[in-house]
Amino acid sequence: VKRLKRDYISLADLESEKPLTREKRLQLNAYGAALNAVNREEENYNVAHRTKMFNDELWEQEWYLQDTRTNKALPKLDLNVLPLYRLGITGRGIRIAVLDDGLEYTHDDLRNNYDATISYDINEGDYDPFPRYDTSGNPT
């Protein structure tokens, strides 16, 4: 098996390097004590408090952003974002790149949040990351 080096892609030329101004969530009262002072056991807030914190109507349905266990014997799957939002860390200005072999941006879960101006298909060398179903068996 011979490994071939692919052409270099200059990130400076990509549309994805232009800053966006769109935000999904708005903080309401995110300033508080230092992160070390936040007691992780203190995360037992009621549903009303959590839903008032953001303008995201789907907050309660999003996975791993908060501890949603109904039984403490279950593993804790929590990214601990609530203490960060209380400190004013919202993710503003952060850009995320997902490396995959295809993005089905027409899917119901992605259609309304997909931004074509920050997408690039490295495999095909174009700005359309739609999966190639003939060679890829894992569209996302």
PDB file of N, CA and C in Angstrom, residues 30 43 63-67 77-90:
ATOM      1  N   ALA A  30     -25.122  35.198  32.960  1.00  0.00           N
ATOM      2  CA  ALA A  30     -24.086  34.172  32.950  1.00  0.00           C
ATOM      3  C   ALA A  30     -22.876  34.531  33.801  1.00  0.00           C
ATOM      4  N   GLU A  43     -25.396  21.327  40.589  1.00  0.00           N
ATOM      5  CA  GLU A  43     -26.025  21.316  39.275  1.00  0.00           C
ATOM      6  C   GLU A  43     -27.441  20.757  39.281  1.00  0.00           C
ATOM      7  N   TRP A  63     -28.715  16.552  23.925  1.00  0.00           N
ATOM      8  CA  TRP A  63     -28.003  15.509  24.663  1.00  0.00           C
ATOM      9  C   TRP A  63     -26.750  16.035  25.339  1.00  0.00           C
ATOM     10  N   TYR A  64     -26.501  15.581  26.529  1.00  0.00           N
ATOM     11  CA  TYR A  64     -25.252  15.734  27.283  1.00  0.00           C
ATOM     12  C   TYR A  64     -24.912  17.165  27.693  1.00  0.00           C
ATOM     13  N   LEU A  65     -25.783  18.112  27.498  1.00  0.00           N
ATOM     14  CA  LEU A  65     -25.495  19.477  27.923  1.00  0.00           C
ATOM     15  C   LEU A  65     -25.786  19.673  29.405  1.00  0.00           C
ATOM     16  N   GLN A  66     -26.515  18.742  29.976  1.00  0.00           N
ATOM     17  CA  GLN A  66     -26.832  18.778  31.393  1.00  0.00           C
ATOM     18  C   GLN A  66     -27.068  17.347  31.870  1.00  0.00           C
ATOM     19  N   ASP A  67     -26.999  17.158  33.147  1.00  0.00           N
ATOM     20  CA  ASP A  67     -27.217  15.835  33.728  1.00  0.00           C
ATOM     21  C   ASP A  67     -28.714  15.554  33.738  1.00  0.00           C
ATOM     22  N   LEU A  77     -23.590  11.704  32.220  1.00  0.00           N
ATOM     23  CA  LEU A  77     -23.213  12.144  30.877  1.00  0.00           C
ATOM     24  C   LEU A  77     -23.537  13.631  30.775  1.00  0.00           C
ATOM     25  N   ASP A  78     -22.629  14.452  31.230  1.00  0.00           N
ATOM     26  CA  ASP A  78     -22.865  15.884  31.329  1.00  0.00           C
ATOM     27  C   ASP A  78     -21.601  16.623  30.896  1.00  0.00           C
ATOM     28  N   LEU A  79     -21.719  17.508  29.920  1.00  0.00           N
ATOM     29  CA  LEU A  79     -20.579  18.287  29.445  1.00  0.00           C
ATOM     30  C   LEU A  79     -20.301  19.502  30.331  1.00  0.00           C
ATOM     31  N   ASN A  80     -21.119  19.711  31.351  1.00  0.00           N
ATOM     32  CA  ASN A  80     -20.928  20.804  32.318  1.00  0.00           C
ATOM     33  C   ASN A  80     -20.886  22.177  31.651  1.00  0.00           C
ATOM     34  N   VAL A  81     -21.839  22.438  30.773  1.00  0.00           N
ATOM     35  CA  VAL A  81     -21.880  23.742  30.117  1.00  0.00           C
ATOM     36  C   VAL A  81     -22.530  24.812  30.988  1.00  0.00           C
ATOM     37  N   LEU A  82     -23.377  24.430  31.920  1.00  0.00           N
ATOM     38  CA  LEU A  82     -24.056  25.429  32.746  1.00  0.00           C
ATOM     39  C   LEU A  82     -23.083  26.287  33.555  1.00  0.00           C
ATOM     40  N   PRO A  83     -22.066  25.713  34.208  1.00  0.00           N
ATOM     41  CA  PRO A  83     -21.113  26.580  34.919  1.00  0.00           C
ATOM     42  C   PRO A  83     -20.375  27.539  33.983  1.00  0.00           C
ATOM     43  N   LEU A  84     -20.102  27.106  32.763  1.00  0.00           N
ATOM     44  CA  LEU A  84     -19.418  27.985  31.807  1.00  0.00           C
ATOM     45  C   LEU A  84     -20.302  29.149  31.388  1.00  0.00           C
ATOM     46  N   TYR A  85     -21.577  28.875  31.108  1.00  0.00           N
ATOM     47  CA  TYR A  85     -22.487  29.951  30.731  1.00  0.00           C
ATOM     48  C   TYR A  85     -22.648  30.947  31.869  1.00  0.00           C
ATOM     49  N   ARG A  86     -22.661  30.470  33.105  1.00  0.00           N
ATOM     50  CA  ARG A  86     -22.767  31.378  34.252  1.00  0.00           C
ATOM     51  C   ARG A  86     -21.550  32.286  34.370  1.00  0.00           C
ATOM     52  N   LEU A  87     -20.408  31.829  33.859  1.00  0.00           N
ATOM     53  CA  LEU A  87     -19.186  32.640  33.886  1.00  0.00           C
ATOM     54  C   LEU A  87     -19.086  33.577  32.684  1.00  0.00           C
ATOM     55  N   GLY A  88     -20.053  33.513  31.784  1.00  0.00           N
ATOM     56  CA  GLY A  88     -20.032  34.362  30.605  1.00  0.00           C
ATOM     57  C   GLY A  88     -19.339  33.737  29.415  1.00  0.00           C
ATOM     58  N   ILE A  89     -18.962  32.478  29.514  1.00  0.00           N
ATOM     59  CA  ILE A  89     -18.319  31.782  28.397  1.00  0.00           C
ATOM     60  C   ILE A  89     -19.418  31.167  27.552  1.00  0.00           C
ATOM     61  N   THR A  90     -19.689  31.779  26.402  1.00  0.00           N
ATOM     62  CA  THR A  90     -20.813  31.349  25.572  1.00  0.00           C
ATOM     63  C   THR A  90     -20.393  30.672  24.277  1.00  0.00           C
TER      64      THR A  90
END
